[in-house]
Amino acid sequence: YNVADLMAAKLSRLPPTTQKVLGQLACLGNAAESETLALVHEASDEATNAALWEAVRAGLVLRSGGTYAFLHDRIQEAAYTLIVEDERAMAHLRIGRLLAARTPPEHLEENIFDIVNQFDRGAALISTEREREQVATFNLMAGKRAKAATAYAAALRYFVGGRLLLEENGWEQCYQLTFDLELNRGECEYLTGELAAAEERLSQLSTRARTIVHAAAGTCVRINLYTTLDRSNRAVEVGLEYLRRVDARWPQHATAQDVQQEYDRLRQRLGSGSIEGLLDLPLMTDPDRRATMDVLTVLTSPALFTDLNLFRLVVGRMASLSLEYGNSDGSSLAYAWLGGVLGTHFGDYQAGFRFGKLGLDLVEKRGLDRFRARVYL
């Protein structure tokens, strides 16, 4: 006999109710809170504790405070086999539904991994469009949390799982959810080294974007992808495609004259106001302008690598948008870069220093610090 067979034999001698609870505990993982286990067992805490007592006494499960845990992974594996193989997917789906129904909205995010991991193991049995969309939304939430924790491979699995739950007509029936899943999936493919898949997905996604905000989000990831691949010329092309979509007057090839005109307009917009006074501008709230600022921000690097006139034009436009529509995180970086352009290109080092200081102050005094590292650099 191998270890698994011995464990299974030992478990088979336990009372049927104990075996049932152990199977449910195995579905939840290596450990679970007694309250959660009682919910899944659909019995009181007292009845659930009583059912597990035989397993505790047999040295298979340890109870510590309000938590039950298997003493070894092999015991969990053996307990899982107590559930008939054909019934396991439904067992996970039932648990997912119970957890989702009993979790208050304000606690959903902190428990999302437990919920999604159950649903995903029973996803094949979900039959209604409404539930498929709900679980796809859960996968999106779990993927974003994993991505924020830099667990990109895990995040990618959640985004893929969520997308698979939506039929091909997801673009028509739930555009926003489908777009978010595809965008995040493409970004995680890029972050995990699946560069060809990311390029193809993000390229197709650019044709699906219905709004300026969505077009900008896809453009930012594509620019970062091509910059990472050392294809700065392609990154610039993608950025210009977006910019010409929102403003047909954007030049295809920036010239020194374009740069001079942009900075002349910037000086006119500033007028007699002080550079330091720009610290008190209101925040940029227009979603389309904020989206364009994001594109301009990520475009600065490939532009700097390929075309100084384009780089100077991008920096000037970021500053102009800030003066006209208010400050954003990108404004901090724009003013820092502007300081360099005014000094080295136009010879106005005094104004350059003041704008550089303004960028730092926006980070440190106004909390516009999404690009703090780049501003400090």
Short mmCIF file of the C-alpha atoms (twelve columns), coordinates in Angstrom:
data_MODEL
# 
_entry.id   MODEL 
# 
loop_
_atom_site.group_PDB 
_atom_site.id 
_atom_site.type_symbol 
_atom_site.label_atom_id 
_atom_site.label_alt_id 
_atom_site.label_comp_id 
_atom_site.label_asym_id 
_atom_site.label_seq_id 
_atom_site.Cartn_x 
_atom_site.Cartn_y 
_atom_site.Cartn_z 
_atom_site.pdbx_PDB_model_num 
ATOM 1   C CA . TYR A 1   0.000   0.000  0.000   1 
ATOM 2   C CA . ASN A 2   1.153   3.543  -0.626  1 
ATOM 3   C CA . VAL A 3   0.625   6.385  1.821   1 
ATOM 4   C CA . ALA A 4   -2.550  7.579  0.101   1 
ATOM 5   C CA . ASP A 5   -4.120  4.110  0.316   1 
ATOM 6   C CA . LEU A 6   -3.248  3.840  4.006   1 
ATOM 7   C CA . MET A 7   -4.743  7.253  4.706   1 
ATOM 8   C CA . ALA A 8   -7.882  6.407  2.750   1 
ATOM 9   C CA . ALA A 9   -8.258  3.169  4.731   1 
ATOM 10  C CA . LYS A 10  -7.882  5.058  8.010   1 
ATOM 11  C CA . LEU A 11  -10.442 7.649  6.960   1 
ATOM 12  C CA . SER A 12  -12.910 4.972  5.844   1 
ATOM 13  C CA . ARG A 13  -13.153 3.733  9.429   1 
ATOM 14  C CA . LEU A 14  -14.482 7.100  10.637  1 
ATOM 15  C CA . PRO A 15  -18.232 7.756  11.039  1 
ATOM 16  C CA . PRO A 16  -20.001 8.788  7.783   1 
ATOM 17  C CA . THR A 17  -20.740 12.297 9.070   1 
ATOM 18  C CA . THR A 18  -17.076 12.797 9.948   1 
ATOM 19  C CA . GLN A 19  -16.050 11.629 6.491   1 
ATOM 20  C CA . LYS A 20  -18.480 14.075 4.903   1 
ATOM 21  C CA . VAL A 21  -17.132 17.048 6.851   1 
ATOM 22  C CA . LEU A 22  -13.540 16.022 6.105   1 
ATOM 23  C CA . GLY A 23  -14.356 15.960 2.392   1 
ATOM 24  C CA . GLN A 24  -15.804 19.441 2.665   1 
ATOM 25  C CA . LEU A 25  -12.745 20.644 4.573   1 
ATOM 26  C CA . ALA A 26  -10.557 19.182 1.821   1 
ATOM 27  C CA . CYS A 27  -12.533 21.158 -0.767  1 
ATOM 28  C CA . LEU A 28  -11.840 24.356 1.172   1 
ATOM 29  C CA . GLY A 29  -8.112  23.646 1.353   1 
ATOM 30  C CA . ASN A 30  -5.599  22.597 3.960   1 
ATOM 31  C CA . ALA A 31  -7.340  24.620 6.673   1 
ATOM 32  C CA . ALA A 32  -10.594 26.478 7.285   1 
ATOM 33  C CA . GLU A 33  -12.332 28.488 9.961   1 
ATOM 34  C CA . SER A 34  -14.907 26.484 11.912  1 
ATOM 35  C CA . GLU A 35  -17.561 29.076 11.020  1 
ATOM 36  C CA . THR A 36  -16.882 28.592 7.300   1 
ATOM 37  C CA . LEU A 37  -16.886 24.833 7.664   1 
ATOM 38  C CA . ALA A 38  -20.220 24.942 9.478   1 
ATOM 39  C CA . LEU A 39  -21.626 27.080 6.640   1 
ATOM 40  C CA . VAL A 40  -20.470 24.563 4.029   1 
ATOM 41  C CA . HIS A 41  -21.678 21.617 6.139   1 
ATOM 42  C CA . GLU A 42  -25.000 23.447 6.547   1 
ATOM 43  C CA . ALA A 43  -25.133 22.624 10.243  1 
ATOM 44  C CA . SER A 44  -24.530 24.415 13.535  1 
ATOM 45  C CA . ASP A 45  -21.044 25.017 14.884  1 
ATOM 46  C CA . GLU A 46  -21.744 22.495 17.630  1 
ATOM 47  C CA . ALA A 47  -22.806 19.767 15.208  1 
ATOM 48  C CA . THR A 48  -19.827 20.433 12.921  1 
ATOM 49  C CA . ASN A 49  -17.383 20.370 15.828  1 
ATOM 50  C CA . ALA A 50  -18.907 17.134 17.081  1 
ATOM 51  C CA . ALA A 51  -18.570 15.549 13.647  1 
ATOM 52  C CA . LEU A 52  -14.894 16.493 13.459  1 
ATOM 53  C CA . TRP A 53  -14.022 15.324 16.959  1 
ATOM 54  C CA . GLU A 54  -13.296 11.770 15.786  1 
ATOM 55  C CA . ALA A 55  -10.843 13.103 13.177  1 
ATOM 56  C CA . VAL A 56  -9.123  15.255 15.800  1 
ATOM 57  C CA . ARG A 57  -8.882  12.336 18.196  1 
ATOM 58  C CA . ALA A 58  -7.447  10.127 15.425  1 
ATOM 59  C CA . GLY A 59  -4.661  12.649 14.825  1 
ATOM 60  C CA . LEU A 60  -5.791  13.509 11.306  1 
ATOM 61  C CA . VAL A 61  -6.926  17.071 11.941  1 
ATOM 62  C CA . LEU A 62  -5.683  19.717 14.350  1 
ATOM 63  C CA . ARG A 63  -7.989  22.254 15.919  1 
ATOM 64  C CA . SER A 64  -6.370  25.530 16.953  1 
ATOM 65  C CA . GLY A 65  -8.687  28.238 18.208  1 
ATOM 66  C CA . GLY A 66  -11.445 28.501 15.624  1 
ATOM 67  C CA . THR A 67  -9.503  26.805 12.817  1 
ATOM 68  C CA . TYR A 68  -9.326  23.209 11.638  1 
ATOM 69  C CA . ALA A 69  -6.280  22.077 9.637   1 
ATOM 70  C CA . PHE A 70  -5.102  18.786 8.172   1 
ATOM 71  C CA . LEU A 71  -1.869  17.610 9.769   1 
ATOM 72  C CA . HIS A 72  -0.416  16.663 6.375   1 
ATOM 73  C CA . ASP A 73  -1.117  17.299 2.702   1 
ATOM 74  C CA . ARG A 74  -1.505  13.562 2.129   1 
ATOM 75  C CA . ILE A 75  -4.371  13.498 4.612   1 
ATOM 76  C CA . GLN A 76  -6.085  16.312 2.731   1 
ATOM 77  C CA . GLU A 77  -5.598  14.424 -0.549  1 
ATOM 78  C CA . ALA A 78  -7.091  11.277 0.952   1 
ATOM 79  C CA . ALA A 79  -10.021 13.208 2.433   1 
ATOM 80  C CA . TYR A 80  -10.707 14.732 -0.982  1 
ATOM 81  C CA . THR A 81  -11.125 11.243 -2.437  1 
ATOM 82  C CA . LEU A 82  -14.000 10.687 -0.015  1 
ATOM 83  C CA . ILE A 83  -16.048 12.746 -2.491  1 
ATOM 84  C CA . VAL A 84  -17.013 10.740 -5.570  1 
ATOM 85  C CA . GLU A 85  -15.003 12.082 -8.506  1 
ATOM 86  C CA . ASP A 86  -18.078 12.880 -10.607 1 
ATOM 87  C CA . GLU A 87  -19.512 14.939 -7.744  1 
ATOM 88  C CA . ARG A 88  -16.443 17.073 -6.955  1 
ATOM 89  C CA . ALA A 89  -17.135 19.883 -9.429  1 
ATOM 90  C CA . MET A 90  -20.669 20.284 -8.059  1 
ATOM 91  C CA . ALA A 91  -19.303 20.242 -4.502  1 
ATOM 92  C CA . HIS A 92  -16.975 23.143 -5.329  1 
ATOM 93  C CA . LEU A 93  -19.731 25.033 -7.142  1 
ATOM 94  C CA . ARG A 94  -22.066 24.623 -4.155  1 
ATOM 95  C CA . ILE A 95  -19.365 25.921 -1.808  1 
ATOM 96  C CA . GLY A 96  -18.655 28.874 -4.087  1 
ATOM 97  C CA . ARG A 97  -22.323 29.819 -4.146  1 
ATOM 98  C CA . LEU A 98  -22.600 29.549 -0.359  1 
ATOM 99  C CA . LEU A 99  -19.498 31.664 0.243   1 
ATOM 100 C CA . ALA A 100 -20.581 34.314 -2.254  1 
ATOM 101 C CA . ALA A 101 -24.095 34.511 -0.844  1 
ATOM 102 C CA . ARG A 102 -22.915 34.804 2.771   1 
ATOM 103 C CA . THR A 103 -20.096 37.319 2.198   1 
ATOM 104 C CA . PRO A 104 -21.120 40.973 2.748   1 
ATOM 105 C CA . PRO A 105 -20.192 43.277 -0.177  1 
ATOM 106 C CA . GLU A 106 -17.733 45.195 1.998   1 
ATOM 107 C CA . HIS A 107 -15.810 41.957 2.725   1 
ATOM 108 C CA . LEU A 108 -15.986 40.497 -0.772  1 
ATOM 109 C CA . GLU A 109 -12.553 41.671 -1.915  1 
ATOM 110 C CA . GLU A 110 -10.693 40.293 1.104   1 
ATOM 111 C CA . ASN A 111 -12.333 36.880 0.617   1 
ATOM 112 C CA . ILE A 112 -12.312 36.851 -3.181  1 
ATOM 113 C CA . PHE A 113 -9.630  34.192 -3.632  1 
ATOM 114 C CA . ASP A 114 -11.505 31.650 -1.506  1 
ATOM 115 C CA . ILE A 115 -14.714 32.314 -3.430  1 
ATOM 116 C CA . VAL A 116 -13.211 32.291 -6.924  1 
ATOM 117 C CA . ASN A 117 -11.117 29.183 -6.351  1 
ATOM 118 C CA . GLN A 118 -14.303 27.256 -5.551  1 
ATOM 119 C CA . PHE A 119 -16.289 28.622 -8.483  1 
ATOM 120 C CA . ASP A 120 -13.500 28.007 -10.982 1 
ATOM 121 C CA . ARG A 121 -13.300 24.314 -10.077 1 
ATOM 122 C CA . GLY A 122 -17.004 23.982 -10.791 1 
ATOM 123 C CA . ALA A 123 -17.208 26.462 -13.674 1 
ATOM 124 C CA . ALA A 124 -18.135 23.821 -16.251 1 
ATOM 125 C CA . LEU A 125 -21.455 23.273 -14.449 1 
ATOM 126 C CA . ILE A 126 -22.535 26.929 -14.474 1 
ATOM 127 C CA . SER A 127 -25.439 27.134 -16.908 1 
ATOM 128 C CA . THR A 128 -26.985 30.596 -16.620 1 
ATOM 129 C CA . GLU A 129 -25.548 33.704 -18.270 1 
ATOM 130 C CA . ARG A 130 -26.213 35.733 -15.135 1 
ATOM 131 C CA . GLU A 131 -24.098 33.473 -12.934 1 
ATOM 132 C CA . ARG A 132 -21.372 33.185 -15.564 1 
ATOM 133 C CA . GLU A 133 -21.086 36.975 -15.664 1 
ATOM 134 C CA . GLN A 134 -21.074 37.125 -11.851 1 
ATOM 135 C CA . VAL A 135 -18.249 34.595 -11.588 1 
ATOM 136 C CA . ALA A 136 -16.339 36.294 -14.417 1 
ATOM 137 C CA . THR A 137 -16.575 39.503 -12.380 1 
ATOM 138 C CA . PHE A 138 -15.204 37.631 -9.353  1 
ATOM 139 C CA . ASN A 139 -12.301 36.401 -11.496 1 
ATOM 140 C CA . LEU A 140 -11.580 39.957 -12.607 1 
ATOM 141 C CA . MET A 141 -11.485 41.114 -8.986  1 
ATOM 142 C CA . ALA A 142 -9.222  38.231 -7.951  1 
ATOM 143 C CA . GLY A 143 -6.928  38.824 -10.913 1 
ATOM 144 C CA . LYS A 144 -6.537  42.494 -10.100 1 
ATOM 145 C CA . ARG A 145 -5.660  41.691 -6.491  1 
ATOM 146 C CA . ALA A 146 -3.104  39.119 -7.593  1 
ATOM 147 C CA . LYS A 147 -1.640  41.537 -10.149 1 
ATOM 148 C CA . ALA A 148 -1.361  44.272 -7.528  1 
ATOM 149 C CA . ALA A 149 0.648   41.812 -5.426  1 
ATOM 150 C CA . THR A 150 2.912   41.132 -8.475  1 
ATOM 151 C CA . ALA A 151 1.637   37.525 -8.638  1 
ATOM 152 C CA . TYR A 152 1.314   37.872 -12.402 1 
ATOM 153 C CA . ALA A 153 1.076   34.173 -13.281 1 
ATOM 154 C CA . ALA A 154 -1.769  33.663 -10.806 1 
ATOM 155 C CA . ALA A 155 -3.464  36.844 -12.020 1 
ATOM 156 C CA . LEU A 156 -3.262  35.599 -15.601 1 
ATOM 157 C CA . ARG A 157 -5.052  32.366 -14.629 1 
ATOM 158 C CA . TYR A 158 -7.911  34.340 -13.099 1 
ATOM 159 C CA . PHE A 159 -8.264  36.599 -16.148 1 
ATOM 160 C CA . VAL A 160 -8.231  33.600 -18.484 1 
ATOM 161 C CA . GLY A 161 -10.795 31.818 -16.315 1 
ATOM 162 C CA . GLY A 162 -13.051 34.843 -16.275 1 
ATOM 163 C CA . ARG A 163 -12.858 35.279 -20.032 1 
ATOM 164 C CA . LEU A 164 -13.676 31.610 -20.661 1 
ATOM 165 C CA . LEU A 165 -16.888 32.036 -18.690 1 
ATOM 166 C CA . LEU A 166 -18.136 34.565 -21.210 1 
ATOM 167 C CA . GLU A 167 -19.353 33.367 -24.556 1 
ATOM 168 C CA . GLU A 168 -18.106 34.913 -27.788 1 
ATOM 169 C CA . ASN A 169 -20.975 37.385 -27.628 1 
ATOM 170 C CA . GLY A 170 -19.530 38.778 -24.394 1 
ATOM 171 C CA . TRP A 171 -18.440 41.829 -26.367 1 
ATOM 172 C CA . GLU A 172 -22.084 42.565 -27.157 1 
ATOM 173 C CA . GLN A 173 -23.700 41.563 -23.868 1 
ATOM 174 C CA . CYS A 174 -21.098 42.710 -21.327 1 
ATOM 175 C CA . TYR A 175 -18.587 44.910 -23.125 1 
ATOM 176 C CA . GLN A 176 -17.017 46.529 -20.043 1 
ATOM 177 C CA . LEU A 177 -16.349 43.231 -18.273 1 
ATOM 178 C CA . THR A 178 -14.982 41.613 -21.419 1 
ATOM 179 C CA . PHE A 179 -12.719 44.576 -22.159 1 
ATOM 180 C CA . ASP A 180 -11.332 44.622 -18.610 1 
ATOM 181 C CA . LEU A 181 -10.601 40.891 -18.674 1 
ATOM 182 C CA . GLU A 182 -8.904  41.072 -22.079 1 
ATOM 183 C CA . LEU A 183 -6.846  44.151 -21.196 1 
ATOM 184 C CA . ASN A 184 -5.614  42.706 -17.917 1 
ATOM 185 C CA . ARG A 185 -4.983  39.344 -19.554 1 
ATOM 186 C CA . GLY A 186 -2.862  40.986 -22.242 1 
ATOM 187 C CA . GLU A 187 -0.909  42.957 -19.658 1 
ATOM 188 C CA . CYS A 188 -0.197  39.846 -17.584 1 
ATOM 189 C CA . GLU A 189 0.843   37.918 -20.702 1 
ATOM 190 C CA . TYR A 190 3.354   40.688 -21.325 1 
ATOM 191 C CA . LEU A 191 4.514   40.661 -17.683 1 
ATOM 192 C CA . THR A 192 4.991   36.879 -17.655 1 
ATOM 193 C CA . GLY A 193 6.985   36.802 -20.884 1 
ATOM 194 C CA . GLU A 194 4.240   35.645 -23.255 1 
ATOM 195 C CA . LEU A 195 5.133   38.549 -25.508 1 
ATOM 196 C CA . ALA A 196 3.771   37.288 -28.823 1 
ATOM 197 C CA . ALA A 197 0.402   36.447 -27.263 1 
ATOM 198 C CA . ALA A 198 0.311   39.840 -25.540 1 
ATOM 199 C CA . GLU A 199 1.092   41.688 -28.763 1 
ATOM 200 C CA . GLU A 200 -1.634  39.873 -30.680 1 
ATOM 201 C CA . ARG A 201 -4.252  40.295 -27.954 1 
ATOM 202 C CA . LEU A 202 -3.558  43.962 -27.320 1 
ATOM 203 C CA . SER A 203 -3.486  44.738 -31.033 1 
ATOM 204 C CA . GLN A 204 -6.931  43.174 -31.471 1 
ATOM 205 C CA . LEU A 205 -8.172  44.937 -28.365 1 
ATOM 206 C CA . SER A 206 -7.303  48.324 -29.871 1 
ATOM 207 C CA . THR A 207 -9.957  47.726 -32.533 1 
ATOM 208 C CA . ARG A 208 -12.563 46.860 -29.872 1 
ATOM 209 C CA . ALA A 209 -12.209 50.017 -27.737 1 
ATOM 210 C CA . ARG A 210 -15.404 52.051 -27.837 1 
ATOM 211 C CA . THR A 211 -14.291 54.990 -25.701 1 
ATOM 212 C CA . ILE A 212 -11.296 57.302 -25.398 1 
ATOM 213 C CA . VAL A 213 -10.595 55.961 -21.900 1 
ATOM 214 C CA . HIS A 214 -10.511 52.354 -23.127 1 
ATOM 215 C CA . ALA A 215 -8.414  53.228 -26.174 1 
ATOM 216 C CA . ALA A 216 -5.939  54.986 -23.887 1 
ATOM 217 C CA . ALA A 217 -5.739  52.057 -21.464 1 
ATOM 218 C CA . GLY A 218 -4.898  49.635 -24.270 1 
ATOM 219 C CA . THR A 219 -2.453  52.083 -25.830 1 
ATOM 220 C CA . CYS A 220 -0.519  52.471 -22.566 1 
ATOM 221 C CA . VAL A 221 0.042   48.731 -22.224 1 
ATOM 222 C CA . ARG A 222 1.045   48.412 -25.890 1 
ATOM 223 C CA . ILE A 223 3.556   51.263 -25.580 1 
ATOM 224 C CA . ASN A 224 5.082   49.628 -22.502 1 
ATOM 225 C CA . LEU A 225 5.225   46.280 -24.317 1 
ATOM 226 C CA . TYR A 226 7.057   47.658 -27.365 1 
ATOM 227 C CA . THR A 227 9.381   49.761 -25.220 1 
ATOM 228 C CA . THR A 228 10.325  46.633 -23.253 1 
ATOM 229 C CA . LEU A 229 10.943  44.770 -26.524 1 
ATOM 230 C CA . ASP A 230 13.322  47.570 -27.585 1 
ATOM 231 C CA . ARG A 231 10.936  48.480 -30.390 1 
ATOM 232 C CA . SER A 232 10.639  52.147 -29.508 1 
ATOM 233 C CA . ASN A 233 9.734   53.114 -33.080 1 
ATOM 234 C CA . ARG A 234 6.661   50.861 -32.894 1 
ATOM 235 C CA . ALA A 235 5.829   52.208 -29.439 1 
ATOM 236 C CA . VAL A 236 5.881   55.721 -30.888 1 
ATOM 237 C CA . GLU A 237 3.640   54.656 -33.789 1 
ATOM 238 C CA . VAL A 238 1.069   53.228 -31.361 1 
ATOM 239 C CA . GLY A 239 1.157   56.394 -29.258 1 
ATOM 240 C CA . LEU A 240 0.722   58.641 -32.292 1 
ATOM 241 C CA . GLU A 241 -2.209  56.542 -33.537 1 
ATOM 242 C CA . TYR A 242 -4.014  57.306 -30.291 1 
ATOM 243 C CA . LEU A 243 -3.026  60.991 -30.204 1 
ATOM 244 C CA . ARG A 244 -4.217  61.558 -33.768 1 
ATOM 245 C CA . ARG A 245 -7.482  59.859 -32.848 1 
ATOM 246 C CA . VAL A 246 -8.145  62.418 -30.110 1 
ATOM 247 C CA . ASP A 247 -6.586  65.360 -31.980 1 
ATOM 248 C CA . ALA A 248 -6.204  65.184 -35.753 1 
ATOM 249 C CA . ARG A 249 -3.774  68.120 -35.625 1 
ATOM 250 C CA . TRP A 250 -1.053  66.026 -33.994 1 
ATOM 251 C CA . PRO A 251 1.891   66.015 -36.411 1 
ATOM 252 C CA . GLN A 252 2.963   62.677 -37.839 1 
ATOM 253 C CA . HIS A 253 6.591   63.805 -37.528 1 
ATOM 254 C CA . ALA A 254 7.324   66.514 -34.949 1 
ATOM 255 C CA . THR A 255 9.535   69.374 -36.106 1 
ATOM 256 C CA . ALA A 256 11.480  72.072 -34.258 1 
ATOM 257 C CA . GLN A 257 8.778   74.499 -35.357 1 
ATOM 258 C CA . ASP A 258 6.062   72.309 -33.770 1 
ATOM 259 C CA . VAL A 259 8.055   72.352 -30.531 1 
ATOM 260 C CA . GLN A 260 8.518   76.133 -30.623 1 
ATOM 261 C CA . GLN A 261 4.806   76.709 -31.224 1 
ATOM 262 C CA . GLU A 262 3.824   74.368 -28.364 1 
ATOM 263 C CA . TYR A 263 6.096   76.144 -25.891 1 
ATOM 264 C CA . ASP A 264 4.948   79.570 -27.095 1 
ATOM 265 C CA . ARG A 265 1.352   78.511 -26.345 1 
ATOM 266 C CA . LEU A 266 2.475   77.203 -22.973 1 
ATOM 267 C CA . ARG A 267 4.038   80.561 -22.064 1 
ATOM 268 C CA . GLN A 268 0.911   82.389 -23.224 1 
ATOM 269 C CA . ARG A 269 -1.296  80.126 -21.112 1 
ATOM 270 C CA . LEU A 270 0.895   80.700 -18.071 1 
ATOM 271 C CA . GLY A 271 0.775   84.460 -18.688 1 
ATOM 272 C CA . SER A 272 1.731   86.567 -15.707 1 
ATOM 273 C CA . GLY A 273 0.959   83.798 -13.230 1 
ATOM 274 C CA . SER A 274 3.752   82.334 -11.156 1 
ATOM 275 C CA . ILE A 275 5.132   78.874 -11.754 1 
ATOM 276 C CA . GLU A 276 4.875   78.139 -8.025  1 
ATOM 277 C CA . GLY A 277 1.178   79.039 -8.124  1 
ATOM 278 C CA . LEU A 278 0.513   76.034 -10.360 1 
ATOM 279 C CA . LEU A 279 0.845   73.895 -7.240  1 
ATOM 280 C CA . ASP A 280 -2.652  75.037 -6.256  1 
ATOM 281 C CA . LEU A 281 -4.383  74.167 -9.523  1 
ATOM 282 C CA . PRO A 282 -7.429  71.925 -9.056  1 
ATOM 283 C CA . LEU A 283 -7.152  68.245 -9.850  1 
ATOM 284 C CA . MET A 284 -7.781  67.082 -13.393 1 
ATOM 285 C CA . THR A 285 -11.199 65.401 -13.428 1 
ATOM 286 C CA . ASP A 286 -12.077 65.042 -17.115 1 
ATOM 287 C CA . PRO A 287 -11.712 61.277 -17.771 1 
ATOM 288 C CA . ASP A 288 -10.691 61.689 -21.412 1 
ATOM 289 C CA . ARG A 289 -8.005  64.245 -20.565 1 
ATOM 290 C CA . ARG A 290 -6.714  62.050 -17.735 1 
ATOM 291 C CA . ALA A 291 -6.547  59.125 -20.154 1 
ATOM 292 C CA . THR A 292 -4.588  61.197 -22.662 1 
ATOM 293 C CA . MET A 293 -2.192  62.274 -19.919 1 
ATOM 294 C CA . ASP A 294 -1.538  58.596 -19.171 1 
ATOM 295 C CA . VAL A 295 -0.702  57.928 -22.824 1 
ATOM 296 C CA . LEU A 296 1.602   60.950 -23.020 1 
ATOM 297 C CA . THR A 297 3.315   59.855 -19.801 1 
ATOM 298 C CA . VAL A 298 4.229   56.376 -21.050 1 
ATOM 299 C CA . LEU A 299 5.125   57.806 -24.461 1 
ATOM 300 C CA . THR A 300 7.900   59.991 -23.010 1 
ATOM 301 C CA . SER A 301 10.407  57.109 -22.778 1 
ATOM 302 C CA . PRO A 302 10.212  55.755 -26.356 1 
ATOM 303 C CA . ALA A 303 9.974   59.312 -27.668 1 
ATOM 304 C CA . LEU A 304 13.169  60.227 -25.818 1 
ATOM 305 C CA . PHE A 305 14.899  57.178 -27.336 1 
ATOM 306 C CA . THR A 306 13.847  57.950 -30.913 1 
ATOM 307 C CA . ASP A 307 12.906  61.590 -31.551 1 
ATOM 308 C CA . LEU A 308 13.868  64.530 -29.333 1 
ATOM 309 C CA . ASN A 309 11.422  66.876 -31.058 1 
ATOM 310 C CA . LEU A 310 8.571   64.457 -30.332 1 
ATOM 311 C CA . PHE A 311 9.747   64.099 -26.737 1 
ATOM 312 C CA . ARG A 312 9.792   67.889 -26.257 1 
ATOM 313 C CA . LEU A 313 6.382   68.197 -27.893 1 
ATOM 314 C CA . VAL A 314 4.912   65.494 -25.631 1 
ATOM 315 C CA . VAL A 315 6.303   67.149 -22.508 1 
ATOM 316 C CA . GLY A 316 4.987   70.546 -23.582 1 
ATOM 317 C CA . ARG A 317 1.534   69.113 -24.296 1 
ATOM 318 C CA . MET A 318 1.410   67.407 -20.895 1 
ATOM 319 C CA . ALA A 319 2.195   70.729 -19.227 1 
ATOM 320 C CA . SER A 320 -0.387  72.556 -21.345 1 
ATOM 321 C CA . LEU A 321 -3.095  70.022 -20.500 1 
ATOM 322 C CA . SER A 322 -2.241  70.433 -16.817 1 
ATOM 323 C CA . LEU A 323 -2.534  74.204 -16.974 1 
ATOM 324 C CA . GLU A 324 -5.850  73.991 -18.797 1 
ATOM 325 C CA . TYR A 325 -7.572  71.071 -17.051 1 
ATOM 326 C CA . GLY A 326 -5.790  70.737 -13.696 1 
ATOM 327 C CA . ASN A 327 -2.995  68.686 -12.187 1 
ATOM 328 C CA . SER A 328 -2.766  64.880 -12.240 1 
ATOM 329 C CA . ASP A 329 -0.114  62.316 -11.339 1 
ATOM 330 C CA . GLY A 330 1.324   62.772 -14.814 1 
ATOM 331 C CA . SER A 331 1.670   66.515 -14.215 1 
ATOM 332 C CA . SER A 332 4.363   65.853 -11.612 1 
ATOM 333 C CA . LEU A 333 6.485   64.105 -14.208 1 
ATOM 334 C CA . ALA A 334 5.579   66.629 -16.912 1 
ATOM 335 C CA . TYR A 335 6.894   69.564 -14.880 1 
ATOM 336 C CA . ALA A 336 10.068  67.652 -13.969 1 
ATOM 337 C CA . TRP A 337 10.744  66.883 -17.644 1 
ATOM 338 C CA . LEU A 338 9.743   70.427 -18.595 1 
ATOM 339 C CA . GLY A 339 12.475  71.737 -16.347 1 
ATOM 340 C CA . GLY A 340 15.029  69.803 -18.370 1 
ATOM 341 C CA . VAL A 341 13.672  70.933 -21.725 1 
ATOM 342 C CA . LEU A 342 13.511  74.602 -20.714 1 
ATOM 343 C CA . GLY A 343 17.095  74.458 -19.499 1 
ATOM 344 C CA . THR A 344 18.961  72.344 -22.024 1 
ATOM 345 C CA . HIS A 345 16.925  73.215 -25.135 1 
ATOM 346 C CA . PHE A 346 15.737  76.772 -24.524 1 
ATOM 347 C CA . GLY A 347 18.512  77.926 -22.168 1 
ATOM 348 C CA . ASP A 348 16.034  79.112 -19.498 1 
ATOM 349 C CA . TYR A 349 17.584  77.344 -16.517 1 
ATOM 350 C CA . GLN A 350 15.879  79.534 -13.922 1 
ATOM 351 C CA . ALA A 351 12.381  78.616 -15.142 1 
ATOM 352 C CA . GLY A 352 13.576  75.052 -15.607 1 
ATOM 353 C CA . PHE A 353 14.629  74.816 -11.977 1 
ATOM 354 C CA . ARG A 354 11.318  76.253 -10.788 1 
ATOM 355 C CA . PHE A 355 9.292   73.789 -12.858 1 
ATOM 356 C CA . GLY A 356 11.456  70.920 -11.596 1 
ATOM 357 C CA . LYS A 357 10.772  72.032 -8.032  1 
ATOM 358 C CA . LEU A 358 7.064   72.238 -8.857  1 
ATOM 359 C CA . GLY A 359 7.089   68.589 -9.968  1 
ATOM 360 C CA . LEU A 360 8.692   67.561 -6.675  1 
ATOM 361 C CA . ASP A 361 6.216   69.635 -4.666  1 
ATOM 362 C CA . LEU A 362 3.243   68.018 -6.415  1 
ATOM 363 C CA . VAL A 363 4.570   64.635 -5.287  1 
ATOM 364 C CA . GLU A 364 5.447   65.630 -1.732  1 
ATOM 365 C CA . LYS A 365 2.838   68.270 -0.902  1 
ATOM 366 C CA . ARG A 366 -0.139  67.231 -3.039  1 
ATOM 367 C CA . GLY A 367 0.299   63.460 -3.039  1 
ATOM 368 C CA . LEU A 368 0.369   63.119 -6.838  1 
ATOM 369 C CA . ASP A 369 2.951   60.365 -6.507  1 
ATOM 370 C CA . ARG A 370 2.060   57.573 -8.951  1 
ATOM 371 C CA . PHE A 371 5.287   58.379 -10.843 1 
ATOM 372 C CA . ARG A 372 7.295   59.342 -7.765  1 
ATOM 373 C CA . ALA A 373 10.368  57.281 -8.722  1 
ATOM 374 C CA . ARG A 374 10.556  58.817 -12.187 1 
ATOM 375 C CA . VAL A 375 10.063  62.327 -10.809 1 
ATOM 376 C CA . TYR A 376 12.866  61.809 -8.274  1 
ATOM 377 C CA . LEU A 377 15.133  60.426 -10.993 1 
# 
